[in-house]
Tab-separated table of C-alpha atoms in Angstrom:
chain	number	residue	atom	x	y	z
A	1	UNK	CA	-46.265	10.832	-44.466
A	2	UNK	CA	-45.700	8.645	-47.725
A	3	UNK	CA	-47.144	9.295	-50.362
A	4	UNK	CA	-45.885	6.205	-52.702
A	5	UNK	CA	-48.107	3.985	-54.149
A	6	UNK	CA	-48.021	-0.052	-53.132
A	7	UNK	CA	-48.667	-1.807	-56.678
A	8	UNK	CA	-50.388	-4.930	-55.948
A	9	UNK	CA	-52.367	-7.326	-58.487
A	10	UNK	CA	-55.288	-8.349	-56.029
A	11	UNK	CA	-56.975	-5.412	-53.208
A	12	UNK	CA	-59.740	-7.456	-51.102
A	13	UNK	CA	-61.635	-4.502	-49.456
A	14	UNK	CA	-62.842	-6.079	-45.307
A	15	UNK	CA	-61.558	-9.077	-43.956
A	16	UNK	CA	-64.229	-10.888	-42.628
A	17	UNK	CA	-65.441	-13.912	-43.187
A	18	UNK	CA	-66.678	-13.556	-47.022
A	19	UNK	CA	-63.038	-11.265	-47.460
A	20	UNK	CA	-60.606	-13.653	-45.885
A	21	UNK	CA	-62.187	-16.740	-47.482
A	22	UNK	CA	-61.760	-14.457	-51.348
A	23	UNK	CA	-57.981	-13.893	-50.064
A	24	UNK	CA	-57.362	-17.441	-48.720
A	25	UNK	CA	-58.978	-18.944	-52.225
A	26	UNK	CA	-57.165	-16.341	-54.275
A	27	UNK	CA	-53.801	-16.907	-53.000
A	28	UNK	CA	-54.267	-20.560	-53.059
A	29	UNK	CA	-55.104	-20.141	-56.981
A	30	UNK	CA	-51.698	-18.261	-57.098
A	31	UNK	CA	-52.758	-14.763	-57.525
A	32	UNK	CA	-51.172	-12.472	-55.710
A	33	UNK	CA	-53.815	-10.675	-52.854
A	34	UNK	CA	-53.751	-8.111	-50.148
A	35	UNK	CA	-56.701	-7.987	-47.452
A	36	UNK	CA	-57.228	-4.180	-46.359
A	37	UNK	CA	-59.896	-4.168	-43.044
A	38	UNK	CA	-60.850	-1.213	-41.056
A	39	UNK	CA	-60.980	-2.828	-38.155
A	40	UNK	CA	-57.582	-1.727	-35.695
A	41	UNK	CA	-56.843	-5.367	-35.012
A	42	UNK	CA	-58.943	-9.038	-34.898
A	43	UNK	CA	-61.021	-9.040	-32.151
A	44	UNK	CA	-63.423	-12.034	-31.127
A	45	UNK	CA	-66.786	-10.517	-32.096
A	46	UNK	CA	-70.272	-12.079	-32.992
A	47	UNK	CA	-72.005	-14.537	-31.721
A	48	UNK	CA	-73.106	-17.992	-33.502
A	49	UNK	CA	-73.357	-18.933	-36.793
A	50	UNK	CA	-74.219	-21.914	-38.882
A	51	UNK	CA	-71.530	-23.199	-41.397
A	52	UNK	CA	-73.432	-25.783	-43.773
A	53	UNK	CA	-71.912	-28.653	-45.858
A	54	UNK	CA	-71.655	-26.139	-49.283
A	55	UNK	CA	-69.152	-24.287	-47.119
A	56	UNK	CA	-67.246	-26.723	-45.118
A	57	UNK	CA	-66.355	-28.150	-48.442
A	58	UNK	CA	-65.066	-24.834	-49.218
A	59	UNK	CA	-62.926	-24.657	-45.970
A	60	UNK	CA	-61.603	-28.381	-46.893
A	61	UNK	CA	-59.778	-26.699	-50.241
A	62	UNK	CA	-58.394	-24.016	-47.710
A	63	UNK	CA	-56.873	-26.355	-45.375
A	64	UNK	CA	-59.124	-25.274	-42.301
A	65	UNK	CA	-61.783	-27.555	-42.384
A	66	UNK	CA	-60.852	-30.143	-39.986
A	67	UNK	CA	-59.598	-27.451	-37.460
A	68	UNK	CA	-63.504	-25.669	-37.370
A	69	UNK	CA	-64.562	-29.269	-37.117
A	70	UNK	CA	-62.446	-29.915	-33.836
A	71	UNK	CA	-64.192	-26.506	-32.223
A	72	UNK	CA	-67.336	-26.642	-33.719
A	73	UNK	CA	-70.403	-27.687	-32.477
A	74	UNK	CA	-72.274	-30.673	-34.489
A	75	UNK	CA	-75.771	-31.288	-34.395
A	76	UNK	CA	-77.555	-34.291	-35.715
A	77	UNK	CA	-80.850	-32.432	-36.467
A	78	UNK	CA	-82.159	-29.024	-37.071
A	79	UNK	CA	-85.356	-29.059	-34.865
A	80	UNK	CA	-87.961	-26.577	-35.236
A	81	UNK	CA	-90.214	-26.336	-32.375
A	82	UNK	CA	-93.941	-24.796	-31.763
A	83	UNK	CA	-92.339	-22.189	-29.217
A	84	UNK	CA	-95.772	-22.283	-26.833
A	85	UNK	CA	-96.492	-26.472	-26.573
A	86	UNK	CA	-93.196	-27.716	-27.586
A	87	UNK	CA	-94.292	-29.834	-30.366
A	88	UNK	CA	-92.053	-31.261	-33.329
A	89	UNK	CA	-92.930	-29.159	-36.439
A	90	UNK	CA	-89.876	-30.664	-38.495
A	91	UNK	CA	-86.948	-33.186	-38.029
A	92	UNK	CA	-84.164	-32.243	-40.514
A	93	UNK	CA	-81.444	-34.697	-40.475
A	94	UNK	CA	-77.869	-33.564	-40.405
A	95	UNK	CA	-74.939	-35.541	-38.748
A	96	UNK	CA	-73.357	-38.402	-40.090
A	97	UNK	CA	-76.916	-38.420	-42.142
A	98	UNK	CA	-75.373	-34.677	-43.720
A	99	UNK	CA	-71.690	-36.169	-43.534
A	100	UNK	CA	-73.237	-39.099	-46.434
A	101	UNK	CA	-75.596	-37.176	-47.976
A	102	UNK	CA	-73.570	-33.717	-48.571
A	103	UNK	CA	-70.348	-34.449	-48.358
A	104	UNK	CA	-69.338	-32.308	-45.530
A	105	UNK	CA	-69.920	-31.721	-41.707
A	106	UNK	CA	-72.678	-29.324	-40.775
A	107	UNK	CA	-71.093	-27.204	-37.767
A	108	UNK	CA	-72.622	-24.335	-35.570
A	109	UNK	CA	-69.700	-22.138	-34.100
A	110	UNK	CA	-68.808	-19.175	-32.533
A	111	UNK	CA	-68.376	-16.476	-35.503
A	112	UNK	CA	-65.246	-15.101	-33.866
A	113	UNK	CA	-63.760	-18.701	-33.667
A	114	UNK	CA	-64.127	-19.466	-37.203
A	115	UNK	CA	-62.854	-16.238	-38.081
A	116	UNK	CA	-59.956	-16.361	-36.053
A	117	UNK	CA	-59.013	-19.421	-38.000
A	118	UNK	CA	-59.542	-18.046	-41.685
A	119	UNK	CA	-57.243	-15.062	-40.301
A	120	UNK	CA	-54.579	-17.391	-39.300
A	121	UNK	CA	-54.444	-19.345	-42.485
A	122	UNK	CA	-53.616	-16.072	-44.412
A	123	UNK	CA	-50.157	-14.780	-44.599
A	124	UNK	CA	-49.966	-12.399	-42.064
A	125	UNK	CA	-47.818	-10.134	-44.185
A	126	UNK	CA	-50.771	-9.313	-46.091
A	127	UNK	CA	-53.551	-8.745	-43.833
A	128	UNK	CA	-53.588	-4.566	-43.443
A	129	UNK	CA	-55.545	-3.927	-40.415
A	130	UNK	CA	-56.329	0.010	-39.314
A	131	UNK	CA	-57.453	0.497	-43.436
A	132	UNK	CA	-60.270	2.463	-43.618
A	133	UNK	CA	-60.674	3.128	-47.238
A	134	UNK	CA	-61.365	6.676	-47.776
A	135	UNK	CA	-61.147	6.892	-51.496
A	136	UNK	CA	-61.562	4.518	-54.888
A	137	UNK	CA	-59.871	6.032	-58.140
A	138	UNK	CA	-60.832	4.122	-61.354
A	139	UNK	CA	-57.665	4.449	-63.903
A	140	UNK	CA	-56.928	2.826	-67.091
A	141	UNK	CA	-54.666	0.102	-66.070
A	142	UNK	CA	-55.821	-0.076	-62.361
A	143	UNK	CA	-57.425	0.900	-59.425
A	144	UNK	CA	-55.999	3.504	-57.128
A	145	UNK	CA	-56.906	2.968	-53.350
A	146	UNK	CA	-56.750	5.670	-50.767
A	147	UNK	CA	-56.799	4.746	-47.283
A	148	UNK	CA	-57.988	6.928	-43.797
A	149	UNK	CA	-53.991	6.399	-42.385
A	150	UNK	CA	-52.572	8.025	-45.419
A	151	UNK	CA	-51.410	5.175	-47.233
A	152	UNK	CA	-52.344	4.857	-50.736
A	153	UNK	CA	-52.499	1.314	-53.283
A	154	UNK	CA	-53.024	0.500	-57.039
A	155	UNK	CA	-54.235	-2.784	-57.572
A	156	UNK	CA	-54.982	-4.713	-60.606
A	157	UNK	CA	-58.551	-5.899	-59.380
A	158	UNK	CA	-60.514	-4.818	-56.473
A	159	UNK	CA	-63.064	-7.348	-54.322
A	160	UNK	CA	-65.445	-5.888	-51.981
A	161	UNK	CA	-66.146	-7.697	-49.166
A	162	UNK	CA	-67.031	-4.924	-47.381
A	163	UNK	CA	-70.435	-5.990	-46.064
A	164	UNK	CA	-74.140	-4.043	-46.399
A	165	UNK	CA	-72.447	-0.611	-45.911
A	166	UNK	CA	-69.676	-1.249	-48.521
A	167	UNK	CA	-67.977	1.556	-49.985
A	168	UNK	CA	-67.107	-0.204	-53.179
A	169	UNK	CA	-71.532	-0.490	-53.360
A	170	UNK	CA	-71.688	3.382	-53.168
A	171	UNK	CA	-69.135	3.902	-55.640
A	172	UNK	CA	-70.942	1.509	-58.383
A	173	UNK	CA	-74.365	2.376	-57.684
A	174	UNK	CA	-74.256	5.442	-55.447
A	175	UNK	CA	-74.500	5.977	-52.090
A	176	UNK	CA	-78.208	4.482	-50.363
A	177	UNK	CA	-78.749	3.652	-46.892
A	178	UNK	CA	-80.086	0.038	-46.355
A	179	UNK	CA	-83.460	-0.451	-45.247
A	180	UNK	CA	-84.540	-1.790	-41.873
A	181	UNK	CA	-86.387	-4.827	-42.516
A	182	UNK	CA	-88.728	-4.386	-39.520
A	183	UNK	CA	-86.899	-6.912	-38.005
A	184	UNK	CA	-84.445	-7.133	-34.599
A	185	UNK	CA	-82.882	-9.683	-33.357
A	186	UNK	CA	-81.528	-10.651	-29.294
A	187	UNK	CA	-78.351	-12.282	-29.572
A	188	UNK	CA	-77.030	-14.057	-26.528
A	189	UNK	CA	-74.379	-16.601	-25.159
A	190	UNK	CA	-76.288	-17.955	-22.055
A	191	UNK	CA	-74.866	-18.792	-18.725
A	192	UNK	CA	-74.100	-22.652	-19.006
A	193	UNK	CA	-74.703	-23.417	-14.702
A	194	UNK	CA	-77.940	-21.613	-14.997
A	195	UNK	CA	-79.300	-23.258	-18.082
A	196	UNK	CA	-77.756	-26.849	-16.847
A	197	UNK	CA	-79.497	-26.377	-13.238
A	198	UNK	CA	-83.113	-25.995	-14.957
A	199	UNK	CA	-82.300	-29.780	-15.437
A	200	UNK	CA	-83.921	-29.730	-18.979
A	201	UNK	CA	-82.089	-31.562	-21.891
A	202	UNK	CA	-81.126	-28.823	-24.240
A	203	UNK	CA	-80.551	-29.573	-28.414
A	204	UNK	CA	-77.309	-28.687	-29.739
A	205	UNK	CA	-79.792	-26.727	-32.843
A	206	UNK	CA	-83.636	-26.064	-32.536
A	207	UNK	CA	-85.734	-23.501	-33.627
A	208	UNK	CA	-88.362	-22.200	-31.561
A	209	UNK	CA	-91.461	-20.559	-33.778
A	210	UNK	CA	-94.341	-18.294	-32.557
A	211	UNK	CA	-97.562	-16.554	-34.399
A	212	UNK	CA	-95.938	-14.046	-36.949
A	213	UNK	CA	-92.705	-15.621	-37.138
A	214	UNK	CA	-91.379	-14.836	-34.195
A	215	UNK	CA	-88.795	-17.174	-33.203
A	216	UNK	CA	-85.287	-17.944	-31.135
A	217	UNK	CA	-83.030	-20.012	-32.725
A	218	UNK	CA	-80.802	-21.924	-30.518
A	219	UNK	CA	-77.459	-23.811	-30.549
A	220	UNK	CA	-74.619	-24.718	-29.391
A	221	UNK	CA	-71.263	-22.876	-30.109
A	222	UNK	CA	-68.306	-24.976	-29.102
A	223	UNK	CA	-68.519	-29.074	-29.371
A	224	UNK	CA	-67.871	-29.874	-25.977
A	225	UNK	CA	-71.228	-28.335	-24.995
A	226	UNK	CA	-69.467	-25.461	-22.874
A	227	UNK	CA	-71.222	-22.940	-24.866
A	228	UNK	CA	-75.209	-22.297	-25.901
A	229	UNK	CA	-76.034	-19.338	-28.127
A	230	UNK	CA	-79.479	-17.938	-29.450
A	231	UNK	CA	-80.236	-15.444	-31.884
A	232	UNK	CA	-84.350	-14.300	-32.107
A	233	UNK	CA	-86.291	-12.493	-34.578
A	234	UNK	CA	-88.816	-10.101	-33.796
A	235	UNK	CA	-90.851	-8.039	-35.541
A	236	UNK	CA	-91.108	-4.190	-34.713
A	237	UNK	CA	-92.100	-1.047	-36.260
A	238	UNK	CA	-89.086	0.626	-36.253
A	239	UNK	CA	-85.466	1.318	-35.104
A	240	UNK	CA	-84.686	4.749	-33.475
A	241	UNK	CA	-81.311	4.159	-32.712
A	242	UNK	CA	-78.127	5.550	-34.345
A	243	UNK	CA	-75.586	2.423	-33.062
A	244	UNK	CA	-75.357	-1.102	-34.887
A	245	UNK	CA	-76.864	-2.578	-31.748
A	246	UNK	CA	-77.947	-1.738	-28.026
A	247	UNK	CA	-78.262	-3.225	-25.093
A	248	UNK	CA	-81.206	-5.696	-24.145
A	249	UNK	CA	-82.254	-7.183	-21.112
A	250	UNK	CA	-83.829	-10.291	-19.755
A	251	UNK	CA	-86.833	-8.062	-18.637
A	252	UNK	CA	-87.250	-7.896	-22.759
A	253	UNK	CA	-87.255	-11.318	-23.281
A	254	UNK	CA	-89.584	-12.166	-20.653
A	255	UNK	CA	-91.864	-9.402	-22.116
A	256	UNK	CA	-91.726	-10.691	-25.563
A	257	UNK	CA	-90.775	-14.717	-24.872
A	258	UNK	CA	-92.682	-14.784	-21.317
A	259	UNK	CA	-95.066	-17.563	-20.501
A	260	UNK	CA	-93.886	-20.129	-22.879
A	261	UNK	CA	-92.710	-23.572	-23.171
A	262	UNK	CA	-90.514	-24.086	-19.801
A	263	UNK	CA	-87.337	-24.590	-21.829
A	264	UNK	CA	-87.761	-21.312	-23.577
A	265	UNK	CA	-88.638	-19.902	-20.100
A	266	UNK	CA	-85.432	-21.443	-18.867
A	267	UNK	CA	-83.303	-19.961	-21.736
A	268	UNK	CA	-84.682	-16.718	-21.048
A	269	UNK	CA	-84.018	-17.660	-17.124
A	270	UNK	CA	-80.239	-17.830	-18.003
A	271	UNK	CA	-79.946	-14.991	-20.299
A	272	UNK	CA	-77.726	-12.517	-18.393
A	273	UNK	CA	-76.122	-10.316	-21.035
A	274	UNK	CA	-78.442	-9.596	-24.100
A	275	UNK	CA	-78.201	-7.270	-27.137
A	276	UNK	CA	-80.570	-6.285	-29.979
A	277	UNK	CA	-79.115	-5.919	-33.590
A	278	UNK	CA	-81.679	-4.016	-36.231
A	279	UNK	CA	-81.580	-6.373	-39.457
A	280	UNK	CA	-81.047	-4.369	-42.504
A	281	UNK	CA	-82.651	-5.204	-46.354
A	282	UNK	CA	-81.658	-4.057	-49.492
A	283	UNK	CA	-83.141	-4.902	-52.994
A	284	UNK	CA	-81.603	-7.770	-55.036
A	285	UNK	CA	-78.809	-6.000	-57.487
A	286	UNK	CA	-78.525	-5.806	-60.666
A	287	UNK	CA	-75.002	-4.992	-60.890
A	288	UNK	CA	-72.228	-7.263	-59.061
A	289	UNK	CA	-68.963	-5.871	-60.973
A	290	UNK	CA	-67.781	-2.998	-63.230
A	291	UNK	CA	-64.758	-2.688	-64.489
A	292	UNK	CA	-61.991	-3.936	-62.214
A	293	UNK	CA	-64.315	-3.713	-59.281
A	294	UNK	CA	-66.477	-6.779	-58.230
A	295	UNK	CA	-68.705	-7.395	-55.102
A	296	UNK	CA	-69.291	-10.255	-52.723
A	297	UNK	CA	-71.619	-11.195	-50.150
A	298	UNK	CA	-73.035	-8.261	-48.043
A	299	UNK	CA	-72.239	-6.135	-50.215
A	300	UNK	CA	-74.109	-7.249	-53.418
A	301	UNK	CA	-77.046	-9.856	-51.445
A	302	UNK	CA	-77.799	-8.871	-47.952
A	303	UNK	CA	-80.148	-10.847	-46.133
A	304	UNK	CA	-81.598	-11.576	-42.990
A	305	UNK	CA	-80.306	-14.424	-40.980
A	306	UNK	CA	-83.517	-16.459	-41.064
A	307	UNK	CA	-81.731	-19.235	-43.079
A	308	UNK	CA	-78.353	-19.311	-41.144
A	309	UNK	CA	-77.019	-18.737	-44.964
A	310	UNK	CA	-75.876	-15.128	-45.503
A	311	UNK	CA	-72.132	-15.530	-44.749
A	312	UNK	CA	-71.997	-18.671	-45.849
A	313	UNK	CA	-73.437	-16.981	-49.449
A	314	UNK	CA	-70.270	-14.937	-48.924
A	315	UNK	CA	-68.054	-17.820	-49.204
A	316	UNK	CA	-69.608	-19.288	-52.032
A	317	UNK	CA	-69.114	-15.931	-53.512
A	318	UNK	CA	-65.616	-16.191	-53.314
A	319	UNK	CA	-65.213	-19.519	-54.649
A	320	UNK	CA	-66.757	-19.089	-57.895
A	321	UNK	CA	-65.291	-15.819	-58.250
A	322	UNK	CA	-61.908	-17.725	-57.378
A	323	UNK	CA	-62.306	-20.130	-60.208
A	324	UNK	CA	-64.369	-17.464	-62.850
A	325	UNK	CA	-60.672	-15.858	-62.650
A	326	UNK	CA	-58.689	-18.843	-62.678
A	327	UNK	CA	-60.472	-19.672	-65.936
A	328	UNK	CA	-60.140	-16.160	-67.110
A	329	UNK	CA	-56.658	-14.946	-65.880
A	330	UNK	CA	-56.404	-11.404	-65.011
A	331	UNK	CA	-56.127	-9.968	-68.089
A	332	UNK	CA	-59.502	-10.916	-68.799
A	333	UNK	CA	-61.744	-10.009	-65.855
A	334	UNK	CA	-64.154	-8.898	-67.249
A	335	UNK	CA	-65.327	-12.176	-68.469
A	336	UNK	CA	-64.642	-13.514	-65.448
A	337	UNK	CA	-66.748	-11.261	-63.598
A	338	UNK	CA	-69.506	-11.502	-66.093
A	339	UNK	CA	-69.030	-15.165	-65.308
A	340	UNK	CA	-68.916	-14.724	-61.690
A	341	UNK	CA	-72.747	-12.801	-61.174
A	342	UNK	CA	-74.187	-15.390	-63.794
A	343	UNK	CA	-73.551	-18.563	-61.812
A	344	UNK	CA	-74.231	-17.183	-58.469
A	345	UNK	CA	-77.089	-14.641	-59.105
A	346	UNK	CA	-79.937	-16.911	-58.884
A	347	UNK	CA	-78.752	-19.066	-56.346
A	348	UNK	CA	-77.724	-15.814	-54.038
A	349	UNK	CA	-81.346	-14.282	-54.854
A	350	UNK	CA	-83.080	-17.659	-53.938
A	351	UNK	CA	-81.476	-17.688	-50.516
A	352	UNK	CA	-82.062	-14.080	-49.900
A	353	UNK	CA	-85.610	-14.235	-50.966
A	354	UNK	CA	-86.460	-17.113	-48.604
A	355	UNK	CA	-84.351	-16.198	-45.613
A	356	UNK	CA	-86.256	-12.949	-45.896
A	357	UNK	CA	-89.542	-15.080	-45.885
A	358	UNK	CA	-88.400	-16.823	-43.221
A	359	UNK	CA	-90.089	-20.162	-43.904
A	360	UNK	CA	-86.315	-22.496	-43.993
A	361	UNK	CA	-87.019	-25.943	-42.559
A	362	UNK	CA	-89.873	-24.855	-40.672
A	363	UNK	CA	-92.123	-27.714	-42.003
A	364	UNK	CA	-90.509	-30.849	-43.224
A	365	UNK	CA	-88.325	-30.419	-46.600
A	366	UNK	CA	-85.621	-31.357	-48.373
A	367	UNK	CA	-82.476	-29.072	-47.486
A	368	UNK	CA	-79.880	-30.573	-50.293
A	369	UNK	CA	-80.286	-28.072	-52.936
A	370	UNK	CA	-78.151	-25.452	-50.352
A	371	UNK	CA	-76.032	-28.582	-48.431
A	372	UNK	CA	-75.015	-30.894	-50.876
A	373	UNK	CA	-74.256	-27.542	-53.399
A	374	UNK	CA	-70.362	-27.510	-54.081
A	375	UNK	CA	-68.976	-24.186	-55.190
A	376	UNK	CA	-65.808	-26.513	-56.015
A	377	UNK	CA	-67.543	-28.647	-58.546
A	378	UNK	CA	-70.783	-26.331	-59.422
A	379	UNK	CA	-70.774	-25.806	-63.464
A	380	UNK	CA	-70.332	-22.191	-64.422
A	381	UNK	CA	-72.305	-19.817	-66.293
């Protein structure tokens, strides 16, 4: 086995979607960037997820934009509906109303679509899959990397992108489990004949809300309709299970969704393969870099999903950071990451304190501060 060291100026540490957005937007700023990710190969995993106007603008500067347009999904509200009568509790216009208004499309999409595109606009050369990192070195001059297959990298500057059990975290701050938020969540792709013979007219995005904030969000996945998706939240008192996620079944959701309005009763009728995530907290940081290692997304601001905004947080992340070093240079980083955590920490808070909340767009409001945001444009510091 080798034991030579790969000098590189860039390490992004995970590849998803926060990762291979900081190595798309790095490399595009001509720095040079390697993506290390654990995972053996790309696979196609997730469910839905909701890409607003802040990010799509994002995805315009990396060339992708109109691609995740063409497979994406695109509503022209986001409903939210009282889950037992059916009733309109808010309206919020997106569409060509969100095209005018924000500057971008607002998309829902399969997560493993999108990220099948980011992957594709990197250079393949340097995406590492099968990296586990095992071990983190701080030197004087760089960073030395130690991966689980043996293989071992100094880099200039370090991102984690690593998600909510990041490595890079534990090695700033130590090592802490998250917290489970009390929260799961049924995620589901539905079967399409089923939910199309209950001959009810389904939205392509609506919330359904119950007493305690219960609620099933709802949407489509792909833009020729082919696809419906829904993610729930429910409170519990705890989660007992060792796994990221278990099996569910429809018996579940007609124990916890049972006897509402019949379009919930007919998504639940059409749910055939269902599983239940835990959602995980952790306290707001109050430490995003040190020394050549900086955090993004996950990793530094986890939050629940309520607000369909936590990896699109992760992307904003990695703009700013982008253009905090492109201001900077490398040899200054530090500034740059100072930079970095003071234009995005009180935005990233506000989002994780209200998706936590759960309250987004329930009643009518006005959604612009997150949509019409661009991380291309945003003033720094």
């Amino acid at each position: 086995m080798s034991v030579d060291i790969d000098r590189i100026e860039i390490a992004v540490i995970g590849a998803g979607l926060g990762g291979a957005a900081a190595a798309a937007l790095l490399a595009g700023a001509g720095f040079s960037v390697h993506s290390f990710e654990q995972a053996p190969a790309f696979a196609r995993l997730g469910a839905g997820i909701h890409i607003g106007p802040n990010v799509m603008k994002i995805f315009r500067r990396i060339g992708i934009e109109k691609k995740l347009e063409q497979i994406g999904s695109h509503p022209d509200f986001w409903f939210s509906r009282d889950g037992m009568t059916g009733d309109y509790l808010s309206r919020i216009p997106l569409g060509d109303y969100g095209r005018r208004e924000y500057g971008a499309s607002y998309i829902t999409i399969h997560r493993g679509d999108m990220h099948a595109v980011q992957i594709d606009a990197l250079p393949q050369d340097r995406v590492h899959f099968g990296h586990r990192l095992t071990n983190i070195e701080e030197r004087e001059t760089d960073v030395l990397l130690t991966f689980e297959n043996g293989r071992r990298v100094a880099a200039g500057l370090v991102v984690g992108a690593d998600g909510i059990n990041s490595m890079i975290r534990d090695m700033l701050l130590g090592p802490e489990k998250p917290r489970f938020s009390g929260w799961v969540g049924h995620r589901a792709l539905v079967n399409m004949n089923k939910l199309r013979g209950s001959g009810l007219a389904f939205e392509t995005c609506v919330k359904w809300w119950w007493e305690a904030s219960r609620h099933i969000m709802a949407y489509a996945t792909k833009g020729d309709g082919s696809e419906y998706y829904y993610v729930t939240g429910v409170p519990v008192d705890s989660w007992e299970h060792d796994t990221s996620f278990v099996d569910s079944s429809r018996e579940e959701m007609e124990a916890i969704f049972g006897g509402s309005h019949p379009m919930v009763q007919a998504l639940v009728d059409a749910t055939e393969t269902v599983t239940k995530w835990p959602f995980w907290n952790r306290d707001p940081l109050n430490l995003w870099s040190r020394g050549r290692l900086v955090m993004l997304g996950d990793a530094c601001h986890p939050m629940r999903p309520h607000m369909a905004q936590g990896a699109c947080m992760a992307i904003e992340d990695a703009a700013i950071l982008t253009r905090c070093l492109e201001e900077s240079g490398m040899a200054d980083y530090s500034d740059a990451f100072s930079l970095y955590e003071a234009t995005r920490r009180e935005r990233a808070t506000r989002v994780q304190t209200i998706s936590n909340a759960n309250t987004w767009l329930k009643q009518p409001e006005d959604p612009a501060w997150v949509y019409a945001y661009d991380p291309l444009t945003a003033a720094l510091g």
